[in-house]
Amino acid sequence: MIAASAALVVTGCQGDDGGDGVGSGTVAGSSSGAASVSVSPSGSAGGGVSEPGKGGASTSASASASTSASASASASSGSVGGAVEACAAAGLEAAARQAADRPDGTGTGAVVVGFTNVSGTSCVLGGHPSVAGAGNGSPEHNSPLAVTRTGSAPSVRVAPGGTAWVKLTFVQVQGEGDGYCVSGADPVVYPTLVVGLPGAGKHQVALDDGVFAECDDTVTATAVSLAKPS
């Protein structure tokens, strides 16, 4: 598979907003429980809190300890925690390549788009992308594709130099030459696509080994993920 070229953050062909799902700004972490509650190294609440002369531990203290332990476990597993800024458009570099797993046909079929964090600090991405065929000169000339979203869309923290991914699957072109669409529509070819992410701007991408050929102006898109799709 030939790797796609790094793409530009669009100037002439992009709008101001990204895709749908998560706004820009700060992602706040979870608050811990009461300070009077101790948590053992294994993450369980230790001892509870008792009033002088009382025998039983406080139920609310146990609940707070459970919440605190859960938040700590979430942070250690790589979930978004603490105050982490959403990724800025200027801090991302996008690139596209044909996917290994794509529908049968003679068009593009499917592509994988990677967004690499070049900002030097961790940032957050999330949601599903918007997709449009790039027009000439201004965003008004772009041709939006109808996006069918698949999968849940939790926010992910992208470390400096790390990459988050989406996969775009098109209605495949059939036949040789100019090809045809099963629906009866004419195939459409775009030299570049504009792929937007919620709160992270819109990015123009191209393929090193061809153009984006699709039918029916529709695309199925996965949510942003740290797992690279095939």
mmCIF file with all atom_site columns, C-alpha atoms in Angstrom:
data_model
loop_
_atom_site.group_PDB
_atom_site.id
_atom_site.type_symbol
_atom_site.label_atom_id
_atom_site.label_alt_id
_atom_site.label_comp_id
_atom_site.label_asym_id
_atom_site.label_entity_id
_atom_site.label_seq_id
_atom_site.pdbx_PDB_ins_code
_atom_site.Cartn_x
_atom_site.Cartn_y
_atom_site.Cartn_z
_atom_site.occupancy
_atom_site.B_iso_or_equiv
_atom_site.pdbx_formal_charge
_atom_site.auth_seq_id
_atom_site.auth_comp_id
_atom_site.auth_asym_id
_atom_site.auth_atom_id
_atom_site.pdbx_PDB_model_num
ATOM 1   C CA . MET A 1 1   ? 0.000   0.000  0.000   1.00 0.00 ? 1   MET A CA 1
ATOM 2   C CA . ILE A 1 2   ? 1.410   3.357  -0.982  1.00 0.00 ? 2   ILE A CA 1
ATOM 3   C CA . ALA A 1 3   ? 1.354   5.868  1.833   1.00 0.00 ? 3   ALA A CA 1
ATOM 4   C CA . ALA A 1 4   ? -0.553  9.026  1.146   1.00 0.00 ? 4   ALA A CA 1
ATOM 5   C CA . SER A 1 5   ? 1.037   12.426 1.187   1.00 0.00 ? 5   SER A CA 1
ATOM 6   C CA . ALA A 1 6   ? 0.738   14.650 4.164   1.00 0.00 ? 6   ALA A CA 1
ATOM 7   C CA . ALA A 1 7   ? -2.122  17.039 3.648   1.00 0.00 ? 7   ALA A CA 1
ATOM 8   C CA . LEU A 1 8   ? -2.487  20.714 4.327   1.00 0.00 ? 8   LEU A CA 1
ATOM 9   C CA . VAL A 1 9   ? -4.756  22.524 6.697   1.00 0.00 ? 9   VAL A CA 1
ATOM 10  C CA . VAL A 1 10  ? -7.090  24.069 4.139   1.00 0.00 ? 10  VAL A CA 1
ATOM 11  C CA . THR A 1 11  ? -6.946  27.782 3.540   1.00 0.00 ? 11  THR A CA 1
ATOM 12  C CA . GLY A 1 12  ? -8.859  28.339 0.338   1.00 0.00 ? 12  GLY A CA 1
ATOM 13  C CA . CYS A 1 13  ? -11.167 25.302 0.544   1.00 0.00 ? 13  CYS A CA 1
ATOM 14  C CA . GLN A 1 14  ? -12.031 24.980 4.212   1.00 0.00 ? 14  GLN A CA 1
ATOM 15  C CA . GLY A 1 15  ? -14.642 26.577 6.418   1.00 0.00 ? 15  GLY A CA 1
ATOM 16  C CA . ASP A 1 16  ? -14.369 27.673 10.033  1.00 0.00 ? 16  ASP A CA 1
ATOM 17  C CA . ASP A 1 17  ? -15.919 24.644 11.726  1.00 0.00 ? 17  ASP A CA 1
ATOM 18  C CA . GLY A 1 18  ? -15.002 20.972 11.937  1.00 0.00 ? 18  GLY A CA 1
ATOM 19  C CA . GLY A 1 19  ? -17.323 17.975 11.970  1.00 0.00 ? 19  GLY A CA 1
ATOM 20  C CA . ASP A 1 20  ? -20.167 17.297 14.354  1.00 0.00 ? 20  ASP A CA 1
ATOM 21  C CA . GLY A 1 21  ? -20.000 15.840 17.821  1.00 0.00 ? 21  GLY A CA 1
ATOM 22  C CA . VAL A 1 22  ? -17.573 17.626 20.173  1.00 0.00 ? 22  VAL A CA 1
ATOM 23  C CA . GLY A 1 23  ? -17.034 21.367 20.513  1.00 0.00 ? 23  GLY A CA 1
ATOM 24  C CA . SER A 1 24  ? -13.708 23.062 20.933  1.00 0.00 ? 24  SER A CA 1
ATOM 25  C CA . GLY A 1 25  ? -12.333 24.304 24.218  1.00 0.00 ? 25  GLY A CA 1
ATOM 26  C CA . THR A 1 26  ? -11.257 22.585 27.422  1.00 0.00 ? 26  THR A CA 1
ATOM 27  C CA . VAL A 1 27  ? -12.181 19.080 28.428  1.00 0.00 ? 27  VAL A CA 1
ATOM 28  C CA . ALA A 1 28  ? -12.561 18.943 32.198  1.00 0.00 ? 28  ALA A CA 1
ATOM 29  C CA . GLY A 1 29  ? -11.688 15.888 34.238  1.00 0.00 ? 29  GLY A CA 1
ATOM 30  C CA . SER A 1 30  ? -13.706 14.198 36.952  1.00 0.00 ? 30  SER A CA 1
ATOM 31  C CA . SER A 1 31  ? -13.734 15.533 40.505  1.00 0.00 ? 31  SER A CA 1
ATOM 32  C CA . SER A 1 32  ? -12.478 13.247 43.229  1.00 0.00 ? 32  SER A CA 1
ATOM 33  C CA . GLY A 1 33  ? -14.465 12.361 46.307  1.00 0.00 ? 33  GLY A CA 1
ATOM 34  C CA . ALA A 1 34  ? -14.232 13.719 49.865  1.00 0.00 ? 34  ALA A CA 1
ATOM 35  C CA . ALA A 1 35  ? -10.737 14.379 51.152  1.00 0.00 ? 35  ALA A CA 1
ATOM 36  C CA . SER A 1 36  ? -11.446 12.495 54.365  1.00 0.00 ? 36  SER A CA 1
ATOM 37  C CA . VAL A 1 37  ? -11.740 9.191  52.537  1.00 0.00 ? 37  VAL A CA 1
ATOM 38  C CA . SER A 1 38  ? -8.628  7.049  52.193  1.00 0.00 ? 38  SER A CA 1
ATOM 39  C CA . VAL A 1 39  ? -8.079  4.669  49.282  1.00 0.00 ? 39  VAL A CA 1
ATOM 40  C CA . SER A 1 40  ? -5.843  1.618  49.543  1.00 0.00 ? 40  SER A CA 1
ATOM 41  C CA . PRO A 1 41  ? -3.182  0.962  46.864  1.00 0.00 ? 41  PRO A CA 1
ATOM 42  C CA . SER A 1 42  ? -5.489  -1.560 45.215  1.00 0.00 ? 42  SER A CA 1
ATOM 43  C CA . GLY A 1 43  ? -8.111  1.182  44.660  1.00 0.00 ? 43  GLY A CA 1
ATOM 44  C CA . SER A 1 44  ? -10.627 0.040  47.317  1.00 0.00 ? 44  SER A CA 1
ATOM 45  C CA . ALA A 1 45  ? -11.960 2.358  50.002  1.00 0.00 ? 45  ALA A CA 1
ATOM 46  C CA . GLY A 1 46  ? -10.214 1.854  53.318  1.00 0.00 ? 46  GLY A CA 1
ATOM 47  C CA . GLY A 1 47  ? -11.965 2.077  56.663  1.00 0.00 ? 47  GLY A CA 1
ATOM 48  C CA . GLY A 1 48  ? -14.711 4.570  55.894  1.00 0.00 ? 48  GLY A CA 1
ATOM 49  C CA . VAL A 1 49  ? -15.474 7.538  58.158  1.00 0.00 ? 49  VAL A CA 1
ATOM 50  C CA . SER A 1 50  ? -17.083 7.200  61.602  1.00 0.00 ? 50  SER A CA 1
ATOM 51  C CA . GLU A 1 51  ? -18.372 9.794  64.002  1.00 0.00 ? 51  GLU A CA 1
ATOM 52  C CA . PRO A 1 52  ? -17.041 9.677  67.559  1.00 0.00 ? 52  PRO A CA 1
ATOM 53  C CA . GLY A 1 53  ? -19.067 7.195  69.536  1.00 0.00 ? 53  GLY A CA 1
ATOM 54  C CA . LYS A 1 54  ? -20.678 5.735  66.413  1.00 0.00 ? 54  LYS A CA 1
ATOM 55  C CA . GLY A 1 55  ? -19.924 2.267  65.148  1.00 0.00 ? 55  GLY A CA 1
ATOM 56  C CA . GLY A 1 56  ? -20.854 2.410  61.454  1.00 0.00 ? 56  GLY A CA 1
ATOM 57  C CA . ALA A 1 57  ? -18.902 3.860  58.503  1.00 0.00 ? 57  ALA A CA 1
ATOM 58  C CA . SER A 1 58  ? -20.507 6.636  56.480  1.00 0.00 ? 58  SER A CA 1
ATOM 59  C CA . THR A 1 59  ? -22.298 5.427  53.335  1.00 0.00 ? 59  THR A CA 1
ATOM 60  C CA . SER A 1 60  ? -21.550 8.688  51.519  1.00 0.00 ? 60  SER A CA 1
ATOM 61  C CA . ALA A 1 61  ? -17.837 8.326  52.336  1.00 0.00 ? 61  ALA A CA 1
ATOM 62  C CA . SER A 1 62  ? -17.775 4.869  50.759  1.00 0.00 ? 62  SER A CA 1
ATOM 63  C CA . ALA A 1 63  ? -19.500 6.208  47.645  1.00 0.00 ? 63  ALA A CA 1
ATOM 64  C CA . SER A 1 64  ? -16.979 9.056  47.410  1.00 0.00 ? 64  SER A CA 1
ATOM 65  C CA . ALA A 1 65  ? -14.087 6.626  47.726  1.00 0.00 ? 65  ALA A CA 1
ATOM 66  C CA . SER A 1 66  ? -15.557 4.487  44.956  1.00 0.00 ? 66  SER A CA 1
ATOM 67  C CA . THR A 1 67  ? -15.885 7.542  42.703  1.00 0.00 ? 67  THR A CA 1
ATOM 68  C CA . SER A 1 68  ? -12.301 8.598  43.413  1.00 0.00 ? 68  SER A CA 1
ATOM 69  C CA . ALA A 1 69  ? -10.940 5.126  42.725  1.00 0.00 ? 69  ALA A CA 1
ATOM 70  C CA . SER A 1 70  ? -12.936 4.914  39.486  1.00 0.00 ? 70  SER A CA 1
ATOM 71  C CA . ALA A 1 71  ? -11.575 8.267  38.304  1.00 0.00 ? 71  ALA A CA 1
ATOM 72  C CA . SER A 1 72  ? -8.010  7.161  39.047  1.00 0.00 ? 72  SER A CA 1
ATOM 73  C CA . ALA A 1 73  ? -8.497  3.925  37.101  1.00 0.00 ? 73  ALA A CA 1
ATOM 74  C CA . SER A 1 74  ? -9.947  5.860  34.152  1.00 0.00 ? 74  SER A CA 1
ATOM 75  C CA . ALA A 1 75  ? -6.961  8.199  34.042  1.00 0.00 ? 75  ALA A CA 1
ATOM 76  C CA . SER A 1 76  ? -4.472  5.333  34.126  1.00 0.00 ? 76  SER A CA 1
ATOM 77  C CA . SER A 1 77  ? -6.238  3.607  31.229  1.00 0.00 ? 77  SER A CA 1
ATOM 78  C CA . GLY A 1 78  ? -5.685  6.566  28.879  1.00 0.00 ? 78  GLY A CA 1
ATOM 79  C CA . SER A 1 79  ? -9.132  8.150  29.059  1.00 0.00 ? 79  SER A CA 1
ATOM 80  C CA . VAL A 1 80  ? -9.404  11.920 28.932  1.00 0.00 ? 80  VAL A CA 1
ATOM 81  C CA . GLY A 1 81  ? -8.756  13.322 32.417  1.00 0.00 ? 81  GLY A CA 1
ATOM 82  C CA . GLY A 1 82  ? -7.564  16.602 33.851  1.00 0.00 ? 82  GLY A CA 1
ATOM 83  C CA . ALA A 1 83  ? -7.658  19.830 31.847  1.00 0.00 ? 83  ALA A CA 1
ATOM 84  C CA . VAL A 1 84  ? -6.592  18.983 28.291  1.00 0.00 ? 84  VAL A CA 1
ATOM 85  C CA . GLU A 1 85  ? -7.228  21.376 25.426  1.00 0.00 ? 85  GLU A CA 1
ATOM 86  C CA . ALA A 1 86  ? -8.979  20.312 22.242  1.00 0.00 ? 86  ALA A CA 1
ATOM 87  C CA . CYS A 1 87  ? -6.556  19.916 19.319  1.00 0.00 ? 87  CYS A CA 1
ATOM 88  C CA . ALA A 1 88  ? -6.211  23.064 17.249  1.00 0.00 ? 88  ALA A CA 1
ATOM 89  C CA . ALA A 1 89  ? -6.313  22.851 13.464  1.00 0.00 ? 89  ALA A CA 1
ATOM 90  C CA . ALA A 1 90  ? -2.810  24.316 13.205  1.00 0.00 ? 90  ALA A CA 1
ATOM 91  C CA . GLY A 1 91  ? -1.492  21.605 15.531  1.00 0.00 ? 91  GLY A CA 1
ATOM 92  C CA . LEU A 1 92  ? -2.602  18.727 13.294  1.00 0.00 ? 92  LEU A CA 1
ATOM 93  C CA . GLU A 1 93  ? -1.237  17.286 10.064  1.00 0.00 ? 93  GLU A CA 1
ATOM 94  C CA . ALA A 1 94  ? -3.633  15.105 8.061   1.00 0.00 ? 94  ALA A CA 1
ATOM 95  C CA . ALA A 1 95  ? -2.811  12.449 5.479   1.00 0.00 ? 95  ALA A CA 1
ATOM 96  C CA . ALA A 1 96  ? -4.906  9.888  3.588   1.00 0.00 ? 96  ALA A CA 1
ATOM 97  C CA . ARG A 1 97  ? -4.220  6.530  1.980   1.00 0.00 ? 97  ARG A CA 1
ATOM 98  C CA . GLN A 1 98  ? -6.348  3.804  0.450   1.00 0.00 ? 98  GLN A CA 1
ATOM 99  C CA . ALA A 1 99  ? -7.611  1.314  2.996   1.00 0.00 ? 99  ALA A CA 1
ATOM 100 C CA . ALA A 1 100 ? -6.589  -2.334 2.739   1.00 0.00 ? 100 ALA A CA 1
ATOM 101 C CA . ASP A 1 101 ? -10.139 -3.444 3.492   1.00 0.00 ? 101 ASP A CA 1
ATOM 102 C CA . ARG A 1 102 ? -12.512 -1.826 0.991   1.00 0.00 ? 102 ARG A CA 1
ATOM 103 C CA . PRO A 1 103 ? -15.585 -2.759 -1.098  1.00 0.00 ? 103 PRO A CA 1
ATOM 104 C CA . ASP A 1 104 ? -15.149 -4.561 -4.408  1.00 0.00 ? 104 ASP A CA 1
ATOM 105 C CA . GLY A 1 105 ? -15.115 -2.293 -7.447  1.00 0.00 ? 105 GLY A CA 1
ATOM 106 C CA . THR A 1 106 ? -12.911 0.005  -9.479  1.00 0.00 ? 106 THR A CA 1
ATOM 107 C CA . GLY A 1 107 ? -13.249 3.247  -7.506  1.00 0.00 ? 107 GLY A CA 1
ATOM 108 C CA . THR A 1 108 ? -11.532 4.344  -4.318  1.00 0.00 ? 108 THR A CA 1
ATOM 109 C CA . GLY A 1 109 ? -13.747 2.223  -2.099  1.00 0.00 ? 109 GLY A CA 1
ATOM 110 C CA . ALA A 1 110 ? -12.346 3.296  1.273   1.00 0.00 ? 110 ALA A CA 1
ATOM 111 C CA . VAL A 1 111 ? -9.578  5.450  2.719   1.00 0.00 ? 111 VAL A CA 1
ATOM 112 C CA . VAL A 1 112 ? -7.926  5.837  6.119   1.00 0.00 ? 112 VAL A CA 1
ATOM 113 C CA . VAL A 1 113 ? -7.208  9.405  7.259   1.00 0.00 ? 113 VAL A CA 1
ATOM 114 C CA . GLY A 1 114 ? -4.651  10.022 10.012  1.00 0.00 ? 114 GLY A CA 1
ATOM 115 C CA . PHE A 1 115 ? -4.427  13.205 12.100  1.00 0.00 ? 115 PHE A CA 1
ATOM 116 C CA . THR A 1 116 ? -0.987  13.585 13.680  1.00 0.00 ? 116 THR A CA 1
ATOM 117 C CA . ASN A 1 117 ? -0.463  15.881 16.665  1.00 0.00 ? 117 ASN A CA 1
ATOM 118 C CA . VAL A 1 118 ? 2.449   18.190 15.800  1.00 0.00 ? 118 VAL A CA 1
ATOM 119 C CA . SER A 1 119 ? 1.722   20.765 18.520  1.00 0.00 ? 119 SER A CA 1
ATOM 120 C CA . GLY A 1 120 ? 4.203   19.483 21.114  1.00 0.00 ? 120 GLY A CA 1
ATOM 121 C CA . THR A 1 121 ? 1.547   19.021 23.821  1.00 0.00 ? 121 THR A CA 1
ATOM 122 C CA . SER A 1 122 ? -1.208  16.467 24.351  1.00 0.00 ? 122 SER A CA 1
ATOM 123 C CA . CYS A 1 123 ? -4.627  17.438 23.048  1.00 0.00 ? 123 CYS A CA 1
ATOM 124 C CA . VAL A 1 124 ? -8.091  15.943 22.639  1.00 0.00 ? 124 VAL A CA 1
ATOM 125 C CA . LEU A 1 125 ? -10.019 14.825 19.544  1.00 0.00 ? 125 LEU A CA 1
ATOM 126 C CA . GLY A 1 126 ? -13.437 13.227 19.322  1.00 0.00 ? 126 GLY A CA 1
ATOM 127 C CA . GLY A 1 127 ? -16.558 12.678 17.263  1.00 0.00 ? 127 GLY A CA 1
ATOM 128 C CA . HIS A 1 128 ? -17.200 11.806 13.628  1.00 0.00 ? 128 HIS A CA 1
ATOM 129 C CA . PRO A 1 129 ? -15.777 13.702 10.660  1.00 0.00 ? 129 PRO A CA 1
ATOM 130 C CA . SER A 1 130 ? -17.478 15.818 8.050   1.00 0.00 ? 130 SER A CA 1
ATOM 131 C CA . VAL A 1 131 ? -16.467 15.084 4.447   1.00 0.00 ? 131 VAL A CA 1
ATOM 132 C CA . ALA A 1 132 ? -16.636 17.165 1.260   1.00 0.00 ? 132 ALA A CA 1
ATOM 133 C CA . GLY A 1 133 ? -15.129 17.075 -2.194  1.00 0.00 ? 133 GLY A CA 1
ATOM 134 C CA . ALA A 1 134 ? -12.793 20.070 -2.423  1.00 0.00 ? 134 ALA A CA 1
ATOM 135 C CA . GLY A 1 135 ? -13.849 22.837 -4.785  1.00 0.00 ? 135 GLY A CA 1
ATOM 136 C CA . ASN A 1 136 ? -11.719 25.539 -6.333  1.00 0.00 ? 136 ASN A CA 1
ATOM 137 C CA . GLY A 1 137 ? -11.075 28.854 -4.629  1.00 0.00 ? 137 GLY A CA 1
ATOM 138 C CA . SER A 1 138 ? -13.395 28.886 -1.614  1.00 0.00 ? 138 SER A CA 1
ATOM 139 C CA . PRO A 1 139 ? -15.398 26.649 0.746   1.00 0.00 ? 139 PRO A CA 1
ATOM 140 C CA . GLU A 1 140 ? -18.591 27.611 -1.089  1.00 0.00 ? 140 GLU A CA 1
ATOM 141 C CA . HIS A 1 141 ? -17.379 25.468 -3.989  1.00 0.00 ? 141 HIS A CA 1
ATOM 142 C CA . ASN A 1 142 ? -16.936 22.340 -1.855  1.00 0.00 ? 142 ASN A CA 1
ATOM 143 C CA . SER A 1 143 ? -19.378 19.457 -2.410  1.00 0.00 ? 143 SER A CA 1
ATOM 144 C CA . PRO A 1 144 ? -20.497 18.028 0.965   1.00 0.00 ? 144 PRO A CA 1
ATOM 145 C CA . LEU A 1 145 ? -21.031 14.273 1.158   1.00 0.00 ? 145 LEU A CA 1
ATOM 146 C CA . ALA A 1 146 ? -23.796 12.772 3.285   1.00 0.00 ? 146 ALA A CA 1
ATOM 147 C CA . VAL A 1 147 ? -22.057 11.058 6.215   1.00 0.00 ? 147 VAL A CA 1
ATOM 148 C CA . THR A 1 148 ? -23.404 7.882  7.818   1.00 0.00 ? 148 THR A CA 1
ATOM 149 C CA . ARG A 1 149 ? -21.780 7.590  11.257  1.00 0.00 ? 149 ARG A CA 1
ATOM 150 C CA . THR A 1 150 ? -20.743 4.258  12.730  1.00 0.00 ? 150 THR A CA 1
ATOM 151 C CA . GLY A 1 151 ? -19.609 3.441  16.258  1.00 0.00 ? 151 GLY A CA 1
ATOM 152 C CA . SER A 1 152 ? -19.543 5.440  19.477  1.00 0.00 ? 152 SER A CA 1
ATOM 153 C CA . ALA A 1 153 ? -17.465 8.605  19.653  1.00 0.00 ? 153 ALA A CA 1
ATOM 154 C CA . PRO A 1 154 ? -15.593 8.994  22.954  1.00 0.00 ? 154 PRO A CA 1
ATOM 155 C CA . SER A 1 155 ? -12.939 11.711 23.154  1.00 0.00 ? 155 SER A CA 1
ATOM 156 C CA . VAL A 1 156 ? -9.338  10.520 22.905  1.00 0.00 ? 156 VAL A CA 1
ATOM 157 C CA . ARG A 1 157 ? -6.117  12.107 24.149  1.00 0.00 ? 157 ARG A CA 1
ATOM 158 C CA . VAL A 1 158 ? -3.481  12.367 21.404  1.00 0.00 ? 158 VAL A CA 1
ATOM 159 C CA . ALA A 1 159 ? 0.096   12.591 22.668  1.00 0.00 ? 159 ALA A CA 1
ATOM 160 C CA . PRO A 1 160 ? 2.684   14.749 20.872  1.00 0.00 ? 160 PRO A CA 1
ATOM 161 C CA . GLY A 1 161 ? 3.670   12.884 17.713  1.00 0.00 ? 161 GLY A CA 1
ATOM 162 C CA . GLY A 1 162 ? 0.703   10.535 18.100  1.00 0.00 ? 162 GLY A CA 1
ATOM 163 C CA . THR A 1 163 ? -1.956  9.937  15.463  1.00 0.00 ? 163 THR A CA 1
ATOM 164 C CA . ALA A 1 164 ? -5.733  9.538  15.638  1.00 0.00 ? 164 ALA A CA 1
ATOM 165 C CA . TRP A 1 165 ? -7.612  7.881  12.786  1.00 0.00 ? 165 TRP A CA 1
ATOM 166 C CA . VAL A 1 166 ? -10.900 7.777  10.902  1.00 0.00 ? 166 VAL A CA 1
ATOM 167 C CA . LYS A 1 167 ? -11.958 5.466  8.084   1.00 0.00 ? 167 LYS A CA 1
ATOM 168 C CA . LEU A 1 168 ? -14.136 6.634  5.201   1.00 0.00 ? 168 LEU A CA 1
ATOM 169 C CA . THR A 1 169 ? -15.975 4.033  3.112   1.00 0.00 ? 169 THR A CA 1
ATOM 170 C CA . PHE A 1 170 ? -17.569 5.159  -0.150  1.00 0.00 ? 170 PHE A CA 1
ATOM 171 C CA . VAL A 1 171 ? -20.231 3.694  -2.416  1.00 0.00 ? 171 VAL A CA 1
ATOM 172 C CA . GLN A 1 172 ? -17.961 1.907  -4.854  1.00 0.00 ? 172 GLN A CA 1
ATOM 173 C CA . VAL A 1 173 ? -17.697 2.608  -8.588  1.00 0.00 ? 173 VAL A CA 1
ATOM 174 C CA . GLN A 1 174 ? -18.151 -0.447 -10.808 1.00 0.00 ? 174 GLN A CA 1
ATOM 175 C CA . GLY A 1 175 ? -16.868 -1.363 -14.283 1.00 0.00 ? 175 GLY A CA 1
ATOM 176 C CA . GLU A 1 176 ? -13.934 -0.234 -16.380 1.00 0.00 ? 176 GLU A CA 1
ATOM 177 C CA . GLY A 1 177 ? -13.172 3.081  -18.041 1.00 0.00 ? 177 GLY A CA 1
ATOM 178 C CA . ASP A 1 178 ? -15.332 5.838  -16.593 1.00 0.00 ? 178 ASP A CA 1
ATOM 179 C CA . GLY A 1 179 ? -17.237 3.192  -14.615 1.00 0.00 ? 179 GLY A CA 1
ATOM 180 C CA . TYR A 1 180 ? -20.835 3.322  -13.443 1.00 0.00 ? 180 TYR A CA 1
ATOM 181 C CA . CYS A 1 181 ? -22.879 3.465  -10.246 1.00 0.00 ? 181 CYS A CA 1
ATOM 182 C CA . VAL A 1 182 ? -25.292 0.682  -9.343  1.00 0.00 ? 182 VAL A CA 1
ATOM 183 C CA . SER A 1 183 ? -27.839 3.380  -8.470  1.00 0.00 ? 183 SER A CA 1
ATOM 184 C CA . GLY A 1 184 ? -27.744 4.715  -12.025 1.00 0.00 ? 184 GLY A CA 1
ATOM 185 C CA . ALA A 1 185 ? -26.008 7.951  -11.019 1.00 0.00 ? 185 ALA A CA 1
ATOM 186 C CA . ASP A 1 186 ? -22.758 9.037  -12.641 1.00 0.00 ? 186 ASP A CA 1
ATOM 187 C CA . PRO A 1 187 ? -19.515 8.427  -10.725 1.00 0.00 ? 187 PRO A CA 1
ATOM 188 C CA . VAL A 1 188 ? -17.880 11.523 -9.231  1.00 0.00 ? 188 VAL A CA 1
ATOM 189 C CA . VAL A 1 189 ? -14.136 12.089 -8.987  1.00 0.00 ? 189 VAL A CA 1
ATOM 190 C CA . TYR A 1 190 ? -12.437 14.488 -6.550  1.00 0.00 ? 190 TYR A CA 1
ATOM 191 C CA . PRO A 1 191 ? -8.671  15.153 -6.631  1.00 0.00 ? 191 PRO A CA 1
ATOM 192 C CA . THR A 1 192 ? -8.832  16.089 -2.929  1.00 0.00 ? 192 THR A CA 1
ATOM 193 C CA . LEU A 1 193 ? -11.239 15.834 0.004   1.00 0.00 ? 193 LEU A CA 1
ATOM 194 C CA . VAL A 1 194 ? -11.857 18.221 2.886   1.00 0.00 ? 194 VAL A CA 1
ATOM 195 C CA . VAL A 1 195 ? -12.204 16.254 6.141   1.00 0.00 ? 195 VAL A CA 1
ATOM 196 C CA . GLY A 1 196 ? -13.347 18.135 9.239   1.00 0.00 ? 196 GLY A CA 1
ATOM 197 C CA . LEU A 1 197 ? -13.143 17.135 12.893  1.00 0.00 ? 197 LEU A CA 1
ATOM 198 C CA . PRO A 1 198 ? -15.279 18.603 15.695  1.00 0.00 ? 198 PRO A CA 1
ATOM 199 C CA . GLY A 1 199 ? -13.487 21.601 17.158  1.00 0.00 ? 199 GLY A CA 1
ATOM 200 C CA . ALA A 1 200 ? -10.289 20.833 15.220  1.00 0.00 ? 200 ALA A CA 1
ATOM 201 C CA . GLY A 1 201 ? -10.848 22.512 11.863  1.00 0.00 ? 201 GLY A CA 1
ATOM 202 C CA . LYS A 1 202 ? -11.015 21.150 8.325   1.00 0.00 ? 202 LYS A CA 1
ATOM 203 C CA . HIS A 1 203 ? -8.103  19.533 6.530   1.00 0.00 ? 203 HIS A CA 1
ATOM 204 C CA . GLN A 1 204 ? -7.525  18.914 2.824   1.00 0.00 ? 204 GLN A CA 1
ATOM 205 C CA . VAL A 1 205 ? -6.133  15.509 1.910   1.00 0.00 ? 205 VAL A CA 1
ATOM 206 C CA . ALA A 1 206 ? -5.048  13.831 -1.330  1.00 0.00 ? 206 ALA A CA 1
ATOM 207 C CA . LEU A 1 207 ? -3.943  10.343 -2.365  1.00 0.00 ? 207 LEU A CA 1
ATOM 208 C CA . ASP A 1 208 ? -0.456  9.653  -3.711  1.00 0.00 ? 208 ASP A CA 1
ATOM 209 C CA . ASP A 1 209 ? -1.769  6.868  -5.925  1.00 0.00 ? 209 ASP A CA 1
ATOM 210 C CA . GLY A 1 210 ? -4.956  8.281  -7.419  1.00 0.00 ? 210 GLY A CA 1
ATOM 211 C CA . VAL A 1 211 ? -8.084  10.334 -6.895  1.00 0.00 ? 211 VAL A CA 1
ATOM 212 C CA . PHE A 1 212 ? -11.228 9.894  -4.814  1.00 0.00 ? 212 PHE A CA 1
ATOM 213 C CA . ALA A 1 213 ? -13.827 8.209  -7.049  1.00 0.00 ? 213 ALA A CA 1
ATOM 214 C CA . GLU A 1 214 ? -17.227 7.521  -5.504  1.00 0.00 ? 214 GLU A CA 1
ATOM 215 C CA . CYS A 1 215 ? -20.938 7.092  -6.170  1.00 0.00 ? 215 CYS A CA 1
ATOM 216 C CA . ASP A 1 216 ? -24.040 8.773  -4.746  1.00 0.00 ? 216 ASP A CA 1
ATOM 217 C CA . ASP A 1 217 ? -22.179 11.443 -2.725  1.00 0.00 ? 217 ASP A CA 1
ATOM 218 C CA . THR A 1 218 ? -22.431 9.409  0.474   1.00 0.00 ? 218 THR A CA 1
ATOM 219 C CA . VAL A 1 219 ? -19.758 8.071  2.815   1.00 0.00 ? 219 VAL A CA 1
ATOM 220 C CA . THR A 1 220 ? -19.717 5.908  5.942   1.00 0.00 ? 220 THR A CA 1
ATOM 221 C CA . ALA A 1 221 ? -17.353 7.258  8.601   1.00 0.00 ? 221 ALA A CA 1
ATOM 222 C CA . THR A 1 222 ? -15.948 5.815  11.805  1.00 0.00 ? 222 THR A CA 1
ATOM 223 C CA . ALA A 1 223 ? -15.390 8.004  14.856  1.00 0.00 ? 223 ALA A CA 1
ATOM 224 C CA . VAL A 1 224 ? -11.933 9.290  15.759  1.00 0.00 ? 224 VAL A CA 1
ATOM 225 C CA . SER A 1 225 ? -9.895  6.491  17.338  1.00 0.00 ? 225 SER A CA 1
ATOM 226 C CA . LEU A 1 226 ? -6.323  5.815  18.434  1.00 0.00 ? 226 LEU A CA 1
ATOM 227 C CA . ALA A 1 227 ? -6.629  2.348  16.852  1.00 0.00 ? 227 ALA A CA 1
ATOM 228 C CA . LYS A 1 228 ? -5.500  2.407  13.223  1.00 0.00 ? 228 LYS A CA 1
ATOM 229 C CA . PRO A 1 229 ? -8.195  0.912  10.963  1.00 0.00 ? 229 PRO A CA 1
ATOM 230 C CA . SER A 1 230 ? -7.383  -1.447 8.108   1.00 0.00 ? 230 SER A CA 1
#
